[in-house]
mmCIF file of C-alpha atoms in Angstrom:
data_model
loop_
_atom_site.group_PDB
_atom_site.id
_atom_site.type_symbol
_atom_site.label_atom_id
_atom_site.label_comp_id
_atom_site.label_asym_id
_atom_site.label_seq_id
_atom_site.Cartn_x
_atom_site.Cartn_y
_atom_site.Cartn_z
ATOM 1 C CA ASP A 290 6.425 19.267 -8.771
ATOM 2 C CA ILE A 291 10.224 18.737 -8.869
ATOM 3 C CA VAL A 292 11.053 15.584 -10.800
ATOM 4 C CA MET A 293 14.067 13.528 -9.596
ATOM 5 C CA THR A 294 15.795 11.205 -12.032
ATOM 6 C CA GLN A 295 18.391 8.664 -11.025
ATOM 7 C CA SER A 296 20.940 6.909 -13.189
ATOM 8 C CA PRO A 297 21.574 4.159 -13.710
ATOM 9 C CA ASP A 298 18.481 2.106 -12.681
ATOM 10 C CA SER A 299 20.770 -0.750 -11.579
ATOM 11 C CA LEU A 300 24.444 -1.097 -11.073
ATOM 12 C CA ALA A 301 26.819 -4.094 -10.507
ATOM 13 C CA VAL A 302 30.163 -3.292 -8.926
ATOM 14 C CA SER A 303 32.934 -5.626 -7.708
ATOM 15 C CA LEU A 304 33.725 -5.716 -4.008
ATOM 16 C CA GLY A 305 36.206 -3.127 -3.102
ATOM 17 C CA GLU A 306 35.501 -1.063 -6.188
ATOM 18 C CA ARG A 307 33.887 2.370 -6.473
ATOM 19 C CA ALA A 308 30.176 2.727 -7.002
ATOM 20 C CA THR A 309 28.681 5.958 -8.337
ATOM 21 C CA ILE A 310 24.960 6.868 -8.516
ATOM 22 C CA ASN A 311 23.711 10.021 -10.079
ATOM 23 C CA CYS A 312 20.593 12.070 -9.447
ATOM 24 C CA LYS A 313 19.261 15.065 -11.449
ATOM 25 C CA SER A 314 16.528 17.393 -10.330
ATOM 26 C CA SER A 315 14.158 19.336 -12.701
ATOM 27 C CA GLN A 316 15.009 22.511 -10.922
ATOM 28 C CA SER A 317 17.699 23.842 -8.725
ATOM 29 C CA LEU A 318 17.794 22.653 -5.099
ATOM 30 C CA LEU A 319 20.131 25.365 -3.948
ATOM 31 C CA TYR A 320 18.630 27.462 -1.180
ATOM 32 C CA SER A 321 20.054 30.946 -1.479
ATOM 33 C CA SER A 322 19.415 31.706 2.218
ATOM 34 C CA ASN A 323 21.949 29.225 3.488
ATOM 35 C CA ASN A 324 23.807 28.248 0.238
ATOM 36 C CA LYS A 325 22.956 24.536 0.806
ATOM 37 C CA ASN A 326 21.334 22.048 -1.514
ATOM 38 C CA SER A 327 18.168 20.366 -0.255
ATOM 39 C CA LEU A 328 19.031 16.877 -1.381
ATOM 40 C CA ALA A 329 19.139 13.665 0.615
ATOM 41 C CA TRP A 330 20.262 10.063 -0.079
ATOM 42 C CA TYR A 331 18.618 6.986 1.493
ATOM 43 C CA GLN A 332 19.578 3.272 1.474
ATOM 44 C CA GLN A 333 16.889 0.651 1.599
ATOM 45 C CA LYS A 334 17.613 -3.026 2.160
ATOM 46 C CA PRO A 335 15.033 -5.744 1.528
ATOM 47 C CA GLY A 336 12.278 -5.837 4.144
ATOM 48 C CA GLN A 337 13.599 -2.736 5.864
ATOM 49 C CA PRO A 338 12.545 0.937 5.803
ATOM 50 C CA PRO A 339 14.865 3.464 4.098
ATOM 51 C CA LYS A 340 17.908 4.679 6.077
ATOM 52 C CA LEU A 341 19.105 8.218 5.778
ATOM 53 C CA LEU A 342 22.688 8.366 4.584
ATOM 54 C CA ILE A 343 23.329 11.909 3.319
ATOM 55 C CA TYR A 344 21.535 15.206 3.667
ATOM 56 C CA TRP A 345 22.252 18.757 2.480
ATOM 57 C CA ALA A 346 23.751 16.913 -0.525
ATOM 58 C CA SER A 347 27.079 16.140 1.361
ATOM 59 C CA THR A 348 26.474 15.885 5.100
ATOM 60 C CA ARG A 349 26.800 12.282 6.285
ATOM 61 C CA GLU A 350 24.264 11.080 8.796
ATOM 62 C CA SER A 351 25.696 10.110 12.214
ATOM 63 C CA GLY A 352 26.954 6.473 12.142
ATOM 64 C CA VAL A 353 27.167 6.273 8.270
ATOM 65 C CA PRO A 354 30.480 4.844 7.247
ATOM 66 C CA ASP A 355 32.799 7.370 5.581
ATOM 67 C CA ARG A 356 33.001 5.310 2.434
ATOM 68 C CA PHE A 357 29.693 6.986 1.560
ATOM 69 C CA SER A 358 29.845 10.466 0.192
ATOM 70 C CA GLY A 359 27.596 12.942 -1.502
ATOM 71 C CA SER A 360 28.476 15.733 -3.937
ATOM 72 C CA GLY A 361 26.943 18.148 -6.380
ATOM 73 C CA SER A 362 25.043 21.372 -6.486
ATOM 74 C CA GLY A 363 22.130 22.915 -8.223
ATOM 75 C CA THR A 364 20.448 20.172 -10.282
ATOM 76 C CA ASP A 365 23.143 17.446 -10.500
ATOM 77 C CA PHE A 366 24.205 15.211 -7.551
ATOM 78 C CA THR A 367 26.137 12.036 -6.954
ATOM 79 C CA LEU A 368 26.410 9.403 -4.270
ATOM 80 C CA THR A 369 29.682 7.651 -4.216
ATOM 81 C CA ILE A 370 30.593 4.492 -2.300
ATOM 82 C CA SER A 371 34.391 4.452 -2.378
ATOM 83 C CA SER A 372 35.018 0.752 -1.685
ATOM 84 C CA LEU A 373 31.957 -1.479 -2.039
ATOM 85 C CA GLN A 374 31.261 -3.873 0.815
ATOM 86 C CA ALA A 375 28.840 -6.767 0.734
ATOM 87 C CA GLU A 376 26.453 -5.098 3.199
ATOM 88 C CA ASP A 377 26.048 -2.141 0.706
ATOM 89 C CA VAL A 378 23.809 -4.183 -1.561
ATOM 90 C CA ALA A 379 20.551 -2.177 -1.484
ATOM 91 C CA ILE A 380 18.327 0.174 -3.412
ATOM 92 C CA TYR A 381 19.486 3.756 -3.077
ATOM 93 C CA PHE A 382 17.006 6.743 -3.474
ATOM 94 C CA CYS A 383 17.720 10.508 -3.772
ATOM 95 C CA GLN A 384 15.110 12.922 -2.440
ATOM 96 C CA GLN A 385 14.549 16.725 -2.719
ATOM 97 C CA TYR A 386 13.234 18.516 0.190
ATOM 98 C CA TYR A 387 13.566 21.987 -1.316
ATOM 99 C CA THR A 388 9.782 22.251 -1.380
ATOM 100 C CA THR A 389 6.652 20.176 -0.875
ATOM 101 C CA PRO A 390 5.601 17.894 -2.357
ATOM 102 C CA TYR A 391 8.856 16.207 -1.391
ATOM 103 C CA THR A 392 9.873 13.829 -4.226
ATOM 104 C CA PHE A 393 12.163 10.844 -4.637
ATOM 105 C CA GLY A 394 14.153 9.468 -7.459
ATOM 106 C CA GLN A 395 12.953 6.064 -8.869
ATOM 107 C CA GLY A 396 15.775 4.213 -7.022
ATOM 108 C CA THR A 397 19.024 2.575 -8.123
ATOM 109 C CA GLU A 398 19.541 -1.040 -7.324
ATOM 110 C CA LEU A 399 23.102 -1.880 -6.346
ATOM 111 C CA GLU A 400 24.446 -5.343 -6.658
ATOM 112 C CA ILE A 401 27.801 -7.133 -6.383
ATOM 113 C CA LYS A 402 29.473 -8.119 -9.665
ATOM 114 C CA GLU B 126 16.419 4.906 21.331
ATOM 115 C CA VAL B 127 14.179 6.661 18.822
ATOM 116 C CA GLN B 128 11.353 4.330 17.816
ATOM 117 C CA LEU B 129 8.345 4.744 15.513
ATOM 118 C CA LEU B 130 5.705 2.061 15.386
ATOM 119 C CA GLU B 131 2.837 2.189 12.866
ATOM 120 C CA SER B 132 -0.400 0.403 13.225
ATOM 121 C CA GLY B 133 -3.921 0.310 11.640
ATOM 122 C CA GLY B 134 -3.221 -1.097 8.280
ATOM 123 C CA GLY B 135 -5.292 -3.872 6.754
ATOM 124 C CA LEU B 136 -7.563 -4.827 3.902
ATOM 125 C CA VAL B 137 -10.317 -2.427 2.965
ATOM 126 C CA GLN B 138 -12.807 -2.166 0.143
ATOM 127 C CA PRO B 139 -12.488 0.609 -2.526
ATOM 128 C CA GLY B 140 -14.222 3.733 -1.165
ATOM 129 C CA GLY B 141 -13.597 2.624 2.419
ATOM 130 C CA SER B 142 -11.691 4.424 5.140
ATOM 131 C CA LEU B 143 -8.783 3.529 7.514
ATOM 132 C CA ARG B 144 -6.921 5.423 10.231
ATOM 133 C CA LEU B 145 -3.238 4.753 10.679
ATOM 134 C CA SER B 146 -1.332 5.492 13.794
ATOM 135 C CA CYS B 147 2.331 6.053 14.476
ATOM 136 C CA ALA B 148 3.466 5.810 18.095
ATOM 137 C CA ALA B 149 6.651 7.687 18.806
ATOM 138 C CA SER B 150 9.142 7.137 21.660
ATOM 139 C CA GLY B 151 12.680 8.023 22.554
ATOM 140 C CA PHE B 152 12.497 11.728 21.578
ATOM 141 C CA THR B 153 10.458 14.850 22.357
ATOM 142 C CA PHE B 154 7.715 14.259 19.902
ATOM 143 C CA SER B 155 6.227 17.750 20.096
ATOM 144 C CA ASN B 156 9.478 19.283 18.813
ATOM 145 C CA TYR B 157 9.600 17.607 15.422
ATOM 146 C CA GLY B 158 7.795 17.687 12.155
ATOM 147 C CA MET B 159 6.480 14.311 11.087
ATOM 148 C CA ASN B 160 5.845 12.795 7.661
ATOM 149 C CA TRP B 161 3.992 9.899 6.012
ATOM 150 C CA VAL B 162 5.649 8.123 3.062
ATOM 151 C CA ARG B 163 4.208 5.160 1.222
ATOM 152 C CA GLN B 164 5.764 2.400 -1.041
ATOM 153 C CA ALA B 165 3.702 0.159 -3.231
ATOM 154 C CA PRO B 166 5.030 -3.382 -3.398
ATOM 155 C CA GLY B 167 8.182 -3.479 -5.609
ATOM 156 C CA LYS B 168 7.841 0.264 -6.287
ATOM 157 C CA GLY B 169 9.531 3.459 -5.239
ATOM 158 C CA LEU B 170 8.863 5.908 -2.442
ATOM 159 C CA GLU B 171 6.111 8.477 -2.456
ATOM 160 C CA TRP B 172 5.890 11.283 0.038
ATOM 161 C CA ILE B 173 2.325 11.677 1.280
ATOM 162 C CA SER B 174 2.016 14.286 3.939
ATOM 163 C CA LEU B 175 3.779 16.523 6.575
ATOM 164 C CA ILE B 176 2.643 18.021 9.750
ATOM 165 C CA ILE B 177 4.678 20.649 11.645
ATOM 166 C CA PRO B 178 5.502 20.239 15.371
ATOM 167 C CA SER B 179 2.523 22.209 16.623
ATOM 168 C CA GLY B 180 0.129 20.699 14.140
ATOM 169 C CA ALA B 181 -0.953 24.117 12.933
ATOM 170 C CA SER B 182 0.195 23.432 9.308
ATOM 171 C CA THR B 183 -0.157 20.395 7.096
ATOM 172 C CA TYR B 184 0.917 19.585 3.602
ATOM 173 C CA TYR B 185 -0.238 16.877 1.135
ATOM 174 C CA ALA B 186 0.700 15.259 -2.143
ATOM 175 C CA ASP B 187 -1.828 15.985 -4.898
ATOM 176 C CA SER B 188 -2.603 12.225 -5.086
ATOM 177 C CA VAL B 189 -4.214 12.251 -1.633
ATOM 178 C CA LYS B 190 -5.276 15.873 -1.120
ATOM 179 C CA GLY B 191 -8.916 16.112 -0.026
ATOM 180 C CA ARG B 192 -9.020 12.321 0.879
ATOM 181 C CA PHE B 193 -6.284 11.906 3.535
ATOM 182 C CA THR B 194 -5.922 13.969 6.737
ATOM 183 C CA ILE B 195 -2.737 14.029 8.815
ATOM 184 C CA SER B 196 -2.920 14.966 12.496
ATOM 185 C CA ARG B 197 -1.040 14.470 15.695
ATOM 186 C CA ASP B 198 -1.702 14.294 19.497
ATOM 187 C CA ASN B 199 1.423 15.626 21.154
ATOM 188 C CA SER B 200 0.046 14.567 24.588
ATOM 189 C CA LYS B 201 -0.001 10.994 23.408
ATOM 190 C CA ASN B 202 3.195 11.116 21.206
ATOM 191 C CA THR B 203 1.147 9.778 18.290
ATOM 192 C CA LEU B 204 0.837 10.719 14.642
ATOM 193 C CA TYR B 205 -2.198 9.755 12.613
ATOM 194 C CA LEU B 206 -3.299 9.426 9.032
ATOM 195 C CA GLN B 207 -7.020 9.358 8.237
ATOM 196 C CA MET B 208 -7.566 7.843 4.871
ATOM 197 C CA ASN B 209 -10.992 8.183 3.211
ATOM 198 C CA SER B 210 -12.312 7.308 -0.277
ATOM 199 C CA LEU B 211 -9.571 4.705 -0.684
ATOM 200 C CA ARG B 212 -8.642 3.493 -4.172
ATOM 201 C CA ALA B 213 -6.704 0.440 -5.409
ATOM 202 C CA GLU B 214 -3.757 2.647 -6.160
ATOM 203 C CA ASP B 215 -3.509 3.526 -2.468
ATOM 204 C CA SER B 216 -2.361 -0.012 -1.665
ATOM 205 C CA ALA B 217 1.131 0.299 -0.208
ATOM 206 C CA VAL B 218 3.297 0.104 2.962
ATOM 207 C CA TYR B 219 2.679 3.299 4.874
ATOM 208 C CA SER B 220 5.648 4.528 6.988
ATOM 209 C CA CYS B 221 5.841 7.466 9.302
ATOM 210 C CA ALA B 222 9.133 9.340 9.402
ATOM 211 C CA LYS B 223 10.673 11.795 11.951
ATOM 212 C CA ALA B 224 11.958 14.981 10.362
ATOM 213 C CA ASP B 225 15.096 16.890 11.106
ATOM 214 C CA TYR B 226 14.823 19.494 13.885
ATOM 215 C CA GLY B 227 15.658 22.272 11.371
ATOM 216 C CA ASP B 228 14.185 21.007 8.128
ATOM 217 C CA TYR B 229 10.944 19.068 7.847
ATOM 218 C CA GLY B 230 11.992 17.262 4.746
ATOM 219 C CA ILE B 231 15.089 15.443 6.058
ATOM 220 C CA LEU B 232 13.738 12.159 7.150
ATOM 221 C CA HIS B 233 16.124 10.898 9.808
ATOM 222 C CA ILE B 234 14.142 7.954 11.282
ATOM 223 C CA TRP B 235 11.561 5.717 9.687
ATOM 224 C CA GLY B 236 9.120 3.307 11.086
ATOM 225 C CA GLN B 237 8.861 -0.285 9.735
ATOM 226 C CA GLY B 238 5.510 0.581 8.120
ATOM 227 C CA THR B 239 1.909 -0.827 8.096
ATOM 228 C CA MET B 240 0.513 -2.486 4.877
ATOM 229 C CA VAL B 241 -2.730 -1.101 3.455
ATOM 230 C CA THR B 242 -4.485 -3.168 0.771
ATOM 231 C CA VAL B 243 -7.442 -1.705 -0.996
ATOM 232 C CA SER B 244 -9.317 -4.392 -2.878
ATOM 233 C CA SER B 245 -12.883 -5.847 -3.263
#
């Protein structure tokens, strides 16, 4: 199985500042057939199901604010929130869908400093 | 509006069975792959199973293979998860998730989930 490892486990950032979450996969997620990375990011707020933010490593889901961006390729990926808002407090998960079993990172808890 | 509504969770004894349902609305159900994902209280996300649009192919996590069966009824817009030989470690919130049209692993929409507790 592909192991997904996020860092850090928790993060405290001031309002308006940049937040960066990293995700590393145990093998490359780059599909040679379409030159895309099979990596998604989800946001989960308390009591709610996860919400898709980013897929194909950098494609923003419809309706997601443009302060959220994804980058990376191969085995190393990053989710960046350019200017943290209060409503961004949540747990963030990365997920690989390169192959089943699909696997998630352990989550990064983002708080306001 | 796309909606997914799970039901069927509850308290069951170890070794028992449950069948979860996921009623879909707001989209052409028969065109999309569907997944089950679970989350134990205070824990992370664990993908459980995938079924392709036609239902002809299914995939499972090793942790549930041979015990859980995913199925769908496209005439009823409903996804199912039959869970047998349940263990304490199966206790979690189970959510269904609608996949992307082009890739079954991109989970665009999730239901709120239904809680399964396995305990004597």
